[in-house]
Coordinates of C-alpha atoms and ligand atoms in Angstrom, one line a residue:
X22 CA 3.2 -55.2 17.7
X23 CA -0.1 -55.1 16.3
X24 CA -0.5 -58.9 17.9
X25 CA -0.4 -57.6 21.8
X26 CA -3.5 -56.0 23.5
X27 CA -3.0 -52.6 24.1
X28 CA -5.8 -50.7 25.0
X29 CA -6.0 -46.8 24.3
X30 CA -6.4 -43.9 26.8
X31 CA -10.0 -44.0 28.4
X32 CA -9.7 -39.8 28.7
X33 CA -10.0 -40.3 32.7
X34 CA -10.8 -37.0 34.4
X35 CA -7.7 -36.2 35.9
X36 CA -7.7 -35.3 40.0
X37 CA -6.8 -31.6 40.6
X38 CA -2.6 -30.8 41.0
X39 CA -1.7 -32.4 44.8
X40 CA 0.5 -30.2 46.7
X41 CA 2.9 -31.9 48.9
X42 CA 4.8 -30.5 52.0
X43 CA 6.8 -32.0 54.9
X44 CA 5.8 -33.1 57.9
X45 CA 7.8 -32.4 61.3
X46 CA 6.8 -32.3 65.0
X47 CA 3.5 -32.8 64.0
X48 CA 3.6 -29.7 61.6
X49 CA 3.1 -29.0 57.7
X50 CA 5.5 -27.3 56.3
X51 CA 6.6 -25.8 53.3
X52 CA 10.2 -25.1 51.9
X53 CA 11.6 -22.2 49.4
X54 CA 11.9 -24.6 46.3
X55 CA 9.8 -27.6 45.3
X56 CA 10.0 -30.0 42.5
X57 CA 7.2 -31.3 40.3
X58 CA 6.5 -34.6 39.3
X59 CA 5.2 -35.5 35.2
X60 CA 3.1 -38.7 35.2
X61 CA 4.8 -41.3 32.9
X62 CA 1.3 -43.0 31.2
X63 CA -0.2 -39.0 30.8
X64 CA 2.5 -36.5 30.2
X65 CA 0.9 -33.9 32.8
X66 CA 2.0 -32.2 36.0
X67 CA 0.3 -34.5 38.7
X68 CA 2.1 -33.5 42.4
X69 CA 4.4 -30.6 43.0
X70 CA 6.2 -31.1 46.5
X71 CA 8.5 -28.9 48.8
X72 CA 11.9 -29.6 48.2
X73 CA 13.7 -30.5 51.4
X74 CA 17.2 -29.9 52.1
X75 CA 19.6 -29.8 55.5
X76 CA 17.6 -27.7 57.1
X77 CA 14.5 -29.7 57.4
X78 CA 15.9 -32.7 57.4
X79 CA 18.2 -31.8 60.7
X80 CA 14.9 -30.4 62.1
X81 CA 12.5 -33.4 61.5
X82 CA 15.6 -35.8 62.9
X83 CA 15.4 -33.6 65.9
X84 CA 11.8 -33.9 66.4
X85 CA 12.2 -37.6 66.1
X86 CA 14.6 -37.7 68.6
X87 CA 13.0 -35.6 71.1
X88 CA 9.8 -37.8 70.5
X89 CA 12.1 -40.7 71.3
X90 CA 13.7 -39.2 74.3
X91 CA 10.8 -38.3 76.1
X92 CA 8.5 -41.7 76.0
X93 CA 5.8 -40.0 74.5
X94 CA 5.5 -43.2 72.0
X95 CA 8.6 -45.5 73.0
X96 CA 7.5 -45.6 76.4
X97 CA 3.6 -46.3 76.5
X98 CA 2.0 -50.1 76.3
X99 CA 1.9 -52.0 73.4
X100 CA -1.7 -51.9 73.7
X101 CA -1.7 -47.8 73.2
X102 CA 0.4 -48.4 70.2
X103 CA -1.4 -51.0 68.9
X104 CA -4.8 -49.6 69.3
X105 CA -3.5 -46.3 67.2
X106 CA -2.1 -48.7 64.5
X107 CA -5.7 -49.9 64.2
X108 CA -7.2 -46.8 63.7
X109 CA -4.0 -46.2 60.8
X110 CA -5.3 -49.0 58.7
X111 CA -9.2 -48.2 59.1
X112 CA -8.2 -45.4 57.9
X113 CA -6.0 -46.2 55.1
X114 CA -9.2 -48.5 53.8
X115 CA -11.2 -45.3 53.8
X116 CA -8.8 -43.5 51.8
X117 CA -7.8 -46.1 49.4
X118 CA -9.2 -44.4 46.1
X119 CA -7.9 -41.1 46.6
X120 CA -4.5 -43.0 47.6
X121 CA -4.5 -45.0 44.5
X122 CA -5.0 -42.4 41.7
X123 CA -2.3 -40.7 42.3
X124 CA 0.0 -43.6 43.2
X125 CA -1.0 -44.5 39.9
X126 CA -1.1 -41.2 38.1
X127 CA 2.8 -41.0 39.9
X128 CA 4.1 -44.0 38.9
X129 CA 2.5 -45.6 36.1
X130 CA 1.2 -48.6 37.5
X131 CA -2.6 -49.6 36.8
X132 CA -5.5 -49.1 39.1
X133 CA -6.5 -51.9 40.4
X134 CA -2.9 -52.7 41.0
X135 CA -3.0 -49.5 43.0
X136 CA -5.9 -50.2 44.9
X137 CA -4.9 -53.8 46.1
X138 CA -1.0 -52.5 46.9
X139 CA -2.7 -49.7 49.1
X140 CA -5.9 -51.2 50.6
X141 CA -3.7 -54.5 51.0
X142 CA -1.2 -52.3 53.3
X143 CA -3.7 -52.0 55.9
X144 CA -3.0 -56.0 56.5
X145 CA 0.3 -54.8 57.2
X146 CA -0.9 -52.3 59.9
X147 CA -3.3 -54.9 61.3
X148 CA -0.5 -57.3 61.8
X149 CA 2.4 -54.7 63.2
X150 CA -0.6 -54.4 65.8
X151 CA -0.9 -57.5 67.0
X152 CA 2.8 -58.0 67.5
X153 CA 3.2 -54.6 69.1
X154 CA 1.2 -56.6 71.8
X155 CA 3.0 -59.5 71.8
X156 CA 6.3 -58.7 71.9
X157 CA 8.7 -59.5 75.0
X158 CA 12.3 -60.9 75.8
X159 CA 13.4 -64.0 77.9
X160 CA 13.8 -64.9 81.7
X161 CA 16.6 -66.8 82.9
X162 CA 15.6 -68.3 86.4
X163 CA 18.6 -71.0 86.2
X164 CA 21.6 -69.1 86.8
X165 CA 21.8 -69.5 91.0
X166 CA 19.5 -69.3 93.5
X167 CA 20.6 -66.1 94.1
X168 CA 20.8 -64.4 90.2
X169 CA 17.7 -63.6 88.3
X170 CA 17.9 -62.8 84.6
X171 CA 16.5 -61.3 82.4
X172 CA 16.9 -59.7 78.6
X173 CA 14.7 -57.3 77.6
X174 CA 14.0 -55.9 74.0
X175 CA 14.0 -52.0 73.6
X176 CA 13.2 -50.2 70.9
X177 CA 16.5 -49.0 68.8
X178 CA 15.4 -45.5 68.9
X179 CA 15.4 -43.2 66.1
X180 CA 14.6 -45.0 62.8
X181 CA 15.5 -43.1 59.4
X182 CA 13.2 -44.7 56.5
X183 CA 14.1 -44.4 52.5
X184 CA 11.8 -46.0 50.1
X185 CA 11.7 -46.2 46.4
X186 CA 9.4 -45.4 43.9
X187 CA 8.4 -48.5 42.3
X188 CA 6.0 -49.9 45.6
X189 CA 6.2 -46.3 47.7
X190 CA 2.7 -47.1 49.7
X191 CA 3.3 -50.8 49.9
X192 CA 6.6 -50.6 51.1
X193 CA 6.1 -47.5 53.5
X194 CA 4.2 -49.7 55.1
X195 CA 6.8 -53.4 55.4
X196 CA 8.6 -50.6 57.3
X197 CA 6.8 -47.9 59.1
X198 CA 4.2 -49.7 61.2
X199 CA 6.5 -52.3 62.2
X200 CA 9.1 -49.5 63.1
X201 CA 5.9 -47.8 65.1
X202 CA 4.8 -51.1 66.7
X203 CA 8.6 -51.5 68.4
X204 CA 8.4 -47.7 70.0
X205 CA 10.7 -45.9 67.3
X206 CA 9.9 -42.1 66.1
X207 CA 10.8 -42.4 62.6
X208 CA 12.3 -39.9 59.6
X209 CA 10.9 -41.0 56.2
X210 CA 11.9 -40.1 52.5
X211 CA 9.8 -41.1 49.8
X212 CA 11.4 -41.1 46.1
X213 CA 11.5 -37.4 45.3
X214 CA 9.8 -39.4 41.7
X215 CA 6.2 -40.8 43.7
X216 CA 6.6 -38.6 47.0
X217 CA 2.2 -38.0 47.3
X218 CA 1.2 -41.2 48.6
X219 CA 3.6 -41.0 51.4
X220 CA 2.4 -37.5 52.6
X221 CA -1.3 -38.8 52.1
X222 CA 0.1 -42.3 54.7
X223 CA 1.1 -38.5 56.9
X224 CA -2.5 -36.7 56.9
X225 CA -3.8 -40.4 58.3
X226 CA -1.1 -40.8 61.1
X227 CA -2.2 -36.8 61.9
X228 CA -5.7 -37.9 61.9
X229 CA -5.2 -40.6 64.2
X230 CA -3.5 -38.5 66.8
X231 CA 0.2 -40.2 66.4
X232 CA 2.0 -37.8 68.9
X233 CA 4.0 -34.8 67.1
X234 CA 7.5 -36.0 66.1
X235 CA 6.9 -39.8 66.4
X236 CA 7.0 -39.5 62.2
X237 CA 8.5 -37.1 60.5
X238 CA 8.5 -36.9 56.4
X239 CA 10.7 -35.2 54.6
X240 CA 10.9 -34.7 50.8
X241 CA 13.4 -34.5 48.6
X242 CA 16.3 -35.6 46.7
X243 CA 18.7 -38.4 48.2
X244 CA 21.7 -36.0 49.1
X245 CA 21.3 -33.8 50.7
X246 CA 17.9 -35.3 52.8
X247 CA 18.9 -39.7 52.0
X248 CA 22.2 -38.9 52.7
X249 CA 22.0 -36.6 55.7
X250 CA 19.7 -39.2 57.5
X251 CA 22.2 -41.8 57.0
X252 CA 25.3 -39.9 58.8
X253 CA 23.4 -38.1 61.4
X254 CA 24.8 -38.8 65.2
X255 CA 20.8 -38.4 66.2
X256 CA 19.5 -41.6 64.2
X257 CA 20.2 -45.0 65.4
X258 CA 19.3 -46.8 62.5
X259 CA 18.4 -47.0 58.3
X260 CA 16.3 -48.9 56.9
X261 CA 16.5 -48.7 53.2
X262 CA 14.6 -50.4 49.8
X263 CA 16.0 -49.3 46.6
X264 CA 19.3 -50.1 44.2
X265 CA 22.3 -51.9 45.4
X266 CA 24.5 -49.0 44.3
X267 CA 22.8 -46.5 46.9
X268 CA 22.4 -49.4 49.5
X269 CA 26.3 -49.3 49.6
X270 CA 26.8 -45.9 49.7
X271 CA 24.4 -45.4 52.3
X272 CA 26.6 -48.8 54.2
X273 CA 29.7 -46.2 53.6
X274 CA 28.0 -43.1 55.2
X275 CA 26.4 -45.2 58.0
X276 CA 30.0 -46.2 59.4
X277 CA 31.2 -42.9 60.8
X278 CA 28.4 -43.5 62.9
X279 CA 28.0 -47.5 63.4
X280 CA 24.4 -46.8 62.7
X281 CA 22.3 -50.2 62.2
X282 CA 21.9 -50.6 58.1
X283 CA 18.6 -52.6 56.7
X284 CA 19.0 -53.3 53.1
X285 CA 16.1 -54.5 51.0
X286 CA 18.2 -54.3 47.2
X287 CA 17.9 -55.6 43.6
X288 CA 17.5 -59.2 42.3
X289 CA 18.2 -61.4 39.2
X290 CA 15.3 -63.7 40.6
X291 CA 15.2 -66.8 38.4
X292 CA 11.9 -69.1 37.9
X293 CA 13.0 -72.8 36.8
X294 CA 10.4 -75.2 35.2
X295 CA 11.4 -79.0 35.1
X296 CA 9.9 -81.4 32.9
X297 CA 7.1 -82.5 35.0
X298 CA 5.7 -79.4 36.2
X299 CA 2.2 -78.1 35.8
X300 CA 2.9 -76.3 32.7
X301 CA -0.2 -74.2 32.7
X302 CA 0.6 -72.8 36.1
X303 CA 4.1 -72.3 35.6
X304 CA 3.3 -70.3 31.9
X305 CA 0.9 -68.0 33.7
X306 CA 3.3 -67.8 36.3
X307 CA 6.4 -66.6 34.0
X308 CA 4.1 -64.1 32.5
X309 CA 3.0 -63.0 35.6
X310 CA 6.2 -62.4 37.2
X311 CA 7.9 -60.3 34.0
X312 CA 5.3 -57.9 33.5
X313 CA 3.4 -57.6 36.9
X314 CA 4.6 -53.7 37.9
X315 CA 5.6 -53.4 34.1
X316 CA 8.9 -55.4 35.7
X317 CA 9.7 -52.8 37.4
X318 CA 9.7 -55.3 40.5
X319 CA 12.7 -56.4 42.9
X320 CA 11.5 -60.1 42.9
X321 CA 10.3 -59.6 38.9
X322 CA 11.2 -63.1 37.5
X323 CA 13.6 -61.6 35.1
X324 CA 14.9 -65.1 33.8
X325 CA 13.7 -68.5 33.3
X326 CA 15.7 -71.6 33.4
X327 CA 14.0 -74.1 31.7
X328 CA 15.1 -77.8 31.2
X329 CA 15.9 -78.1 27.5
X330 CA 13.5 -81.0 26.7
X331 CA 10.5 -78.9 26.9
X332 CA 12.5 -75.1 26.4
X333 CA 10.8 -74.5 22.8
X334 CA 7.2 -75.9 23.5
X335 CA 7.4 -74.2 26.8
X336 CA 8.3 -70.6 25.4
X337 CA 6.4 -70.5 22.6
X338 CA 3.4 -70.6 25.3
X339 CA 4.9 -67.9 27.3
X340 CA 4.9 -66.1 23.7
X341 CA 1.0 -66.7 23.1
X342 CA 0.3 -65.5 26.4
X343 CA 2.3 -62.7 26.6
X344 CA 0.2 -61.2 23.7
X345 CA -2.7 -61.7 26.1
X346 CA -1.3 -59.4 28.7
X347 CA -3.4 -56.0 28.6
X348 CA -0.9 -52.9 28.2
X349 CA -2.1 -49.1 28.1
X350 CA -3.8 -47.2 30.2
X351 CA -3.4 -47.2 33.7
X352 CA -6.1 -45.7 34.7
X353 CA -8.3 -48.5 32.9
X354 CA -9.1 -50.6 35.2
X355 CA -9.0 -53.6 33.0
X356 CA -5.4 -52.6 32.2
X357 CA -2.9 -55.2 33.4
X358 CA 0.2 -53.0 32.1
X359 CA 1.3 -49.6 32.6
X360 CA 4.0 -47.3 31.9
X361 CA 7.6 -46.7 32.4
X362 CA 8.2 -44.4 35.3
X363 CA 11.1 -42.5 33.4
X364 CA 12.1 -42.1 29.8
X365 CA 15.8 -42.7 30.8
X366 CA 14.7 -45.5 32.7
X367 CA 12.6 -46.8 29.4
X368 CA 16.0 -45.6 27.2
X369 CA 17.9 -48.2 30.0
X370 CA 16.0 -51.0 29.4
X371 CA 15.7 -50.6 25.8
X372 CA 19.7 -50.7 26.0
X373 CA 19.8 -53.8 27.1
X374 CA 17.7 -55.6 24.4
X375 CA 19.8 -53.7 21.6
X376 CA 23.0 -55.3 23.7
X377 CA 21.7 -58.8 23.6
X378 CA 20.8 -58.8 20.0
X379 CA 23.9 -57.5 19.5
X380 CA 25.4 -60.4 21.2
X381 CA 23.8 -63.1 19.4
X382 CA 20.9 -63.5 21.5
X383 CA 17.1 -63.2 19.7
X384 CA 14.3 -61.5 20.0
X385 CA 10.8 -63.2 20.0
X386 CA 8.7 -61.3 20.9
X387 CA 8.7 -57.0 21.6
X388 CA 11.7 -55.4 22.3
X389 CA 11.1 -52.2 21.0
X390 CA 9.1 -48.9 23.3
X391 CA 5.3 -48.8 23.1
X392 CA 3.0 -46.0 22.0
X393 CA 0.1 -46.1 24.0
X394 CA -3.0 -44.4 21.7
X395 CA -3.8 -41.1 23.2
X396 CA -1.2 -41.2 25.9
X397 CA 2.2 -41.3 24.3
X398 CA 5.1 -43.7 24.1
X399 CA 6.7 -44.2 27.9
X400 CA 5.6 -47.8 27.8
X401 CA 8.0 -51.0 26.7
X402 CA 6.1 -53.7 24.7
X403 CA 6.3 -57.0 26.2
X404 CA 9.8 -58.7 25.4
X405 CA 11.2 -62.5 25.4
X406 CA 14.4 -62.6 24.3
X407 CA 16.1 -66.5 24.1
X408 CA 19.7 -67.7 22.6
X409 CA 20.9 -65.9 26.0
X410 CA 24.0 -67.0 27.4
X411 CA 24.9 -66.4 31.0
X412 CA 27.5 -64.1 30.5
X413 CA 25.3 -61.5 28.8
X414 CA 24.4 -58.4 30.8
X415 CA 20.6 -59.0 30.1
X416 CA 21.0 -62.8 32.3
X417 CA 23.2 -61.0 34.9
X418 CA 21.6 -57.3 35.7
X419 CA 18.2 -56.2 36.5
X420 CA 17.0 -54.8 33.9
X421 CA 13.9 -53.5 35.9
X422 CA 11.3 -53.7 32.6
X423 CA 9.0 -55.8 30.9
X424 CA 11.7 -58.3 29.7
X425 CA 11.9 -61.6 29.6
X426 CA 15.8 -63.7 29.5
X427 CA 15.5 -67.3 29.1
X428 CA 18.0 -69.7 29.7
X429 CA 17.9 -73.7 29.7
X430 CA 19.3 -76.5 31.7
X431 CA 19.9 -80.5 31.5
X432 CA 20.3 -81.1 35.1
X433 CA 19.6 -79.9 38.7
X434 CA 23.0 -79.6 38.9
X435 CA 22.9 -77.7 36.1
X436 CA 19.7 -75.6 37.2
X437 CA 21.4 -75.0 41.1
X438 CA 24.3 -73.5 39.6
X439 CA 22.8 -71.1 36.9
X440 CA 20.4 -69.5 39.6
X441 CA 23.1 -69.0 41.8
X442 CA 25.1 -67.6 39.0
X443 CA 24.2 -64.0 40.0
X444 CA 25.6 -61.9 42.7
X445 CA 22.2 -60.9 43.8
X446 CA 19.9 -63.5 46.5
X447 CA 16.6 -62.4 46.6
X448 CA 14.1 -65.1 45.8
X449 CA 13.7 -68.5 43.1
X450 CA 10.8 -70.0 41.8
X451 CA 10.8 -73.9 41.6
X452 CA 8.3 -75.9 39.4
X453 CA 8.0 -79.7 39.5
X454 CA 5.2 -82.1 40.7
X455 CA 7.6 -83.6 42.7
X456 CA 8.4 -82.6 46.4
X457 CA 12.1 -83.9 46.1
X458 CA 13.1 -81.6 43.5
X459 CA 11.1 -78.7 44.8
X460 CA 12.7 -79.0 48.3
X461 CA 16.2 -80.0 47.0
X462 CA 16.2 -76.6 45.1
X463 CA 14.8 -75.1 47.9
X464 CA 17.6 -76.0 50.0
X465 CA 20.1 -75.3 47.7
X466 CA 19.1 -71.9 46.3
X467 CA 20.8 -69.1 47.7
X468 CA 17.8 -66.7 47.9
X469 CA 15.7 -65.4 50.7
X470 CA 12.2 -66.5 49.5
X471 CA 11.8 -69.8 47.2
X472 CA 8.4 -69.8 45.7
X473 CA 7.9 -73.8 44.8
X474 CA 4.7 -73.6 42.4
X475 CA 3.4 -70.6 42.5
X476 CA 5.7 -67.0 42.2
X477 CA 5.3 -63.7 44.6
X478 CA 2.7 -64.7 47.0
X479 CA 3.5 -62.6 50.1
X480 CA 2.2 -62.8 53.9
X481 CA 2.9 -60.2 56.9
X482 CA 3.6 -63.5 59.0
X483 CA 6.8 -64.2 56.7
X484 CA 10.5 -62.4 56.6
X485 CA 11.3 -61.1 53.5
X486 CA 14.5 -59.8 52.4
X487 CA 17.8 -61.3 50.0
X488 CA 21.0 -63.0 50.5
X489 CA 24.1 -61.9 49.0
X490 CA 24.1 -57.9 47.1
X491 CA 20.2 -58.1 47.6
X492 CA 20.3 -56.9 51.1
X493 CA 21.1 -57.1 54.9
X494 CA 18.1 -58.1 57.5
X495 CA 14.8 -59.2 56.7
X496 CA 12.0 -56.7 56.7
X497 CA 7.8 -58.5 57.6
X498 CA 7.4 -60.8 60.3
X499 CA 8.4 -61.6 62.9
X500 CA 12.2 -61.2 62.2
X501 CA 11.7 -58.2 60.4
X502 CA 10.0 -56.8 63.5
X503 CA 13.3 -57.7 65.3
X504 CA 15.3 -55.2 63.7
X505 CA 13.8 -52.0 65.1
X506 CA 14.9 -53.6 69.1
X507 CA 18.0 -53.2 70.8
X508 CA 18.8 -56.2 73.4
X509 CA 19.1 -55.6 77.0
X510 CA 20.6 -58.0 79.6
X511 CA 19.5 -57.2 83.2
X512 CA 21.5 -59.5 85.8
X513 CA 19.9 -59.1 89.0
X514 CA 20.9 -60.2 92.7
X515 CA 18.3 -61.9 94.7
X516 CA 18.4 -61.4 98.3
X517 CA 22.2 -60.3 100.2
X518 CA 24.4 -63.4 99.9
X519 CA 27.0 -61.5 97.5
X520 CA 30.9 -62.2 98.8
X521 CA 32.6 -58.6 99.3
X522 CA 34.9 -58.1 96.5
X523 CA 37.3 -56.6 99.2
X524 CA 38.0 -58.6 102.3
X525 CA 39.3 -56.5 104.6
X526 CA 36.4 -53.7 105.6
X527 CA 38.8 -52.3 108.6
Ligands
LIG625 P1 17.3 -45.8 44.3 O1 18.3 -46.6 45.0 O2 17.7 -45.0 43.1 O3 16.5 -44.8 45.3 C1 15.9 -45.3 46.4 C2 15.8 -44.1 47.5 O4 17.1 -43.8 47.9 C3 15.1 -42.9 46.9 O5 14.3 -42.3 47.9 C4 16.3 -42.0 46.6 O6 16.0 -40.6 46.7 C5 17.2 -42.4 47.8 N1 18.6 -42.0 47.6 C6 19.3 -41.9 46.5 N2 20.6 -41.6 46.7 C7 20.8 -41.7 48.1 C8 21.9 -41.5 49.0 N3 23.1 -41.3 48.5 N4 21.7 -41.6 50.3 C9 20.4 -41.9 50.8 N5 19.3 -42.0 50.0 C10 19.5 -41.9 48.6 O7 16.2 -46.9 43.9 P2 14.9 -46.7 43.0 O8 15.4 -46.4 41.6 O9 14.0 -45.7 43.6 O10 14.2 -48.1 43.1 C11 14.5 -49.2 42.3 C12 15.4 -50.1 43.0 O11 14.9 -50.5 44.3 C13 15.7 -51.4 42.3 O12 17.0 -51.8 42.3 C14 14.9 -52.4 43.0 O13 15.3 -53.8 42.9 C15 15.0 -52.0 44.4 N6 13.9 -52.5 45.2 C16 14.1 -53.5 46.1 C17 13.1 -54.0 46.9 C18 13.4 -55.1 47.9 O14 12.6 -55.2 48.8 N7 14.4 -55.9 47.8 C19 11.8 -53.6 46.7 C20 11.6 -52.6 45.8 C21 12.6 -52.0 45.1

């Protein structure tokens, strides 16, 4: 313990309580009860929000879909809506402090972590802009001199959007501007744990004069207000980041309705290092990828696979720098690490260390919580744990901390098979100097991003999304963009030549 860095409270002047309501049809309103929310790195009341139930959540999906129904944003030019989704990210740079303090103060994440997930979010706007200009179906001028087709893409309507609480501003925004860009009116719940920076993303969409009802927010708890916008007859589709438990359930309560589901879920996302990689790069890398977010990350690199001729040099590195990695204080902005964003959630992954010594497997570094000086102990010391076989819980679940499982292979046979060992897809990190094992892996992996070299780099121009139990549809991008369109055929005759379909006109 006393070997990591872990720096102390810095006694940050706290910001004042933030009060959060709903917003529907353009309004701000309030509801009989409200829940608060403690911040996990300082152990004080930081946001108390209205707690929504069936009433405001039936009343905000009604606005939507009057929005909807009346063209007031689904039926104006891209260039309107693009021009607006300008003004939304100007004005989430001008906000990005404010934003980010209580993001952090919410979640636990550290500052500058905050400020580049929020300010880096206005990319996000930038680029749902340009393709809210761009966008446009097909012609089909080669069916008959006489037939002219063509498809057109409409937007699917009413768009209900659940978030998490481990990236709430980030991912607000791989959803809501592309959802804005296509012509939707949109519902959104924020965790009922990090709710503020998603009303905050609602004072900026007010400001820039987003017509009443185009997005609603509702807080709250996921039933009644989660679960209510996945059955309702008024919303055409869900789109959804959070655990693949709720993702199926909300799947379940979407079918008496054959609303669309989007699924961003979990992963078991493995990094493998062969003999001849760049072994600085791919150290950094592993470090990187367990703690960034505390590793409370869908695409965390949870599990190394590394090839057994270099497994113990290679992991004592990752050991040396781990103790490198700064831990404390989130609001330090030198702090790499910050808290857990629940103690149950800190008691969860705790239980899974325990379970793996338990089952043989050891402990080399951490594995114990972390008491942070002056701000308590809801942080989890950094943790490498090796002898892991692939049957152990802590190589198979996502264990969603700092924690490291490392595994080892002989071949790429051998490597191929143990990352698709897992019943979640999301992403796979290769690392070799050599372009045939990088793209063989590549090819092979059944994940929906492989990093080759390098781990988490992320671009608006790229889908993003998971294979197997880590979701359905890809969210970003062009295909992402996609989702939020319905596809229209329109077969039209040119000129009178059509045959009667009745002969006899007598
Ligand atoms: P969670 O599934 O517990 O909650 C997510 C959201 O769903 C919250 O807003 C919650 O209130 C709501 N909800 C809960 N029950 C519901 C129900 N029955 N119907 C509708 N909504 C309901 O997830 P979490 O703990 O907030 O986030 C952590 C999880 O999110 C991890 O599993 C992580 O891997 C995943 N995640 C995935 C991605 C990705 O893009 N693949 C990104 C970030 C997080």
């Amino acid at each position: 313990m006393k070997d990591l860095t872990i720096t102390g409270s810095i006694n940050a002047e706290l910001p004042d309580l933030f009060t959060g309501r709903h917003l529907i049809d353009g309004q701000w309103v309030t509801s009989p009860g409200s829940f608060e929310r403690v911040s996990p790195s300082h152990g004080v009341v930081v946001s108390k929000s209205a707690e929504g139930g069936a009433d405001e959540t039936i009343a905000a999906i009604g606005a939507a879909r009057r929005s909807f129904d009346t063209g007031v944003w689904s039926r104006i030019s891209g260039k309107e809506r693009a021009t607006l989704l300008l003004r939304v990210a100007d004005l989430i740079e001008a906000n990005v402090d404010r934003i980010a303090v209580l993001e952090t103060l919410e979640s636990g994440k550290p500052i500058s972590q905050s400020r580049g997930e929020v300010g880096g979010a206005a990319d996000l706007w930038r680029y749902a802009a340009s393709l809210a200009r761009s966008t446009h179906g097909d012609s089909h001028n080669t069916l008959g001199q006489d037939m002219l087709g063509v498809v057109l893409k409409q937007p699917i309507g009413v768009v209900s959007i659940i978030t998490p609480w481990n990236f709430p501003f980030w991912i607000l925004s791989q959803k809501l501007p592309f959802a804005l860009a296509a012509g939707c009116s949109v519902v959104v719940k924020p965790s009922e744990v990090t709710p503020s920076s998603t009303v905050m993303m609602g004072e900026l969409l007010v400001e820039a004069e987003l017509p009443a009802g185009v997005c609603n927010i509702v807080l709250g708890y996921g039933d009644p207000v989660g679960s209510l916008m996945s059955t309702h007859d008024d919303v055409d589709m869900v789109t959804f980041t959070g655990s693949t438990t709720v993702g199926k359930k909300i799947t379940e309560a979407s079918a008496g309705t054959l609303k669309k589901v989007a699924l961003e879920l979990g992963g078991k996302n493995a990094q493998v290092i062969f003999p001849d990689a760049d072994i600085d790069s791919a150290v950094d890398a592993v470090v990187f990828g367990v703690y960034f977010n505390v590793g409370q990350c869908c695409n965390a690199s949870s599990r190394i696979i590394v090839h057994a001729d270099i497994a113990d040099d290679f992991v004592a590195r990752v050991v040396t720098l781990s103790r490198k990695v700064k831990f404390g204080d989130p609001l330090d902005p030198e702090t790499q690490v910050g808290a857990i964003v629940t103690p149950d959630h800190n008691a969860k992954i705790d239980g899974y260390v325990k379970a793996a010594q338990a089952e043989g497997a050891s402990v080399v570094l951490g594995g114990d919580r972390l008491a942070v000086p002056g701000l308590g102990d809801q942080f989890y010391q950094p943790t490498i744990v090796t002898d892991v076989t692939p049957d152990m819980a802590i190589a198979t679940d996502e264990v969603f901390g700092p924690v490291l499982s490392v595994l080892r292979f002989d071949s790429m046979e051998d490597a191929i098979a143990l990352t698709n060992a897992s019943t979640y897809g999301l992403s796979a990190g290769v690392w070799s100097e050599n372009v045939h094992t990088c793209l063989e892996f590549a090819r092979r992996a059944e994940v929906g991003t492989v990093w080759t070299n390098t781990w988490m780099d992320g671009f608006p121009e790229l889908a993003f999304g998971g294979m197997k139990q880590s979701g359905q549809g890809r969210e970003i991008g062009k295909y992402g963009f996609e989702e939020y369109f319905e596809v229209k055929s329109v077969v039209m005759r040119v000129g009178r030549s059509r045959e009667n379909w009745v002969k006899d006109r007598g």
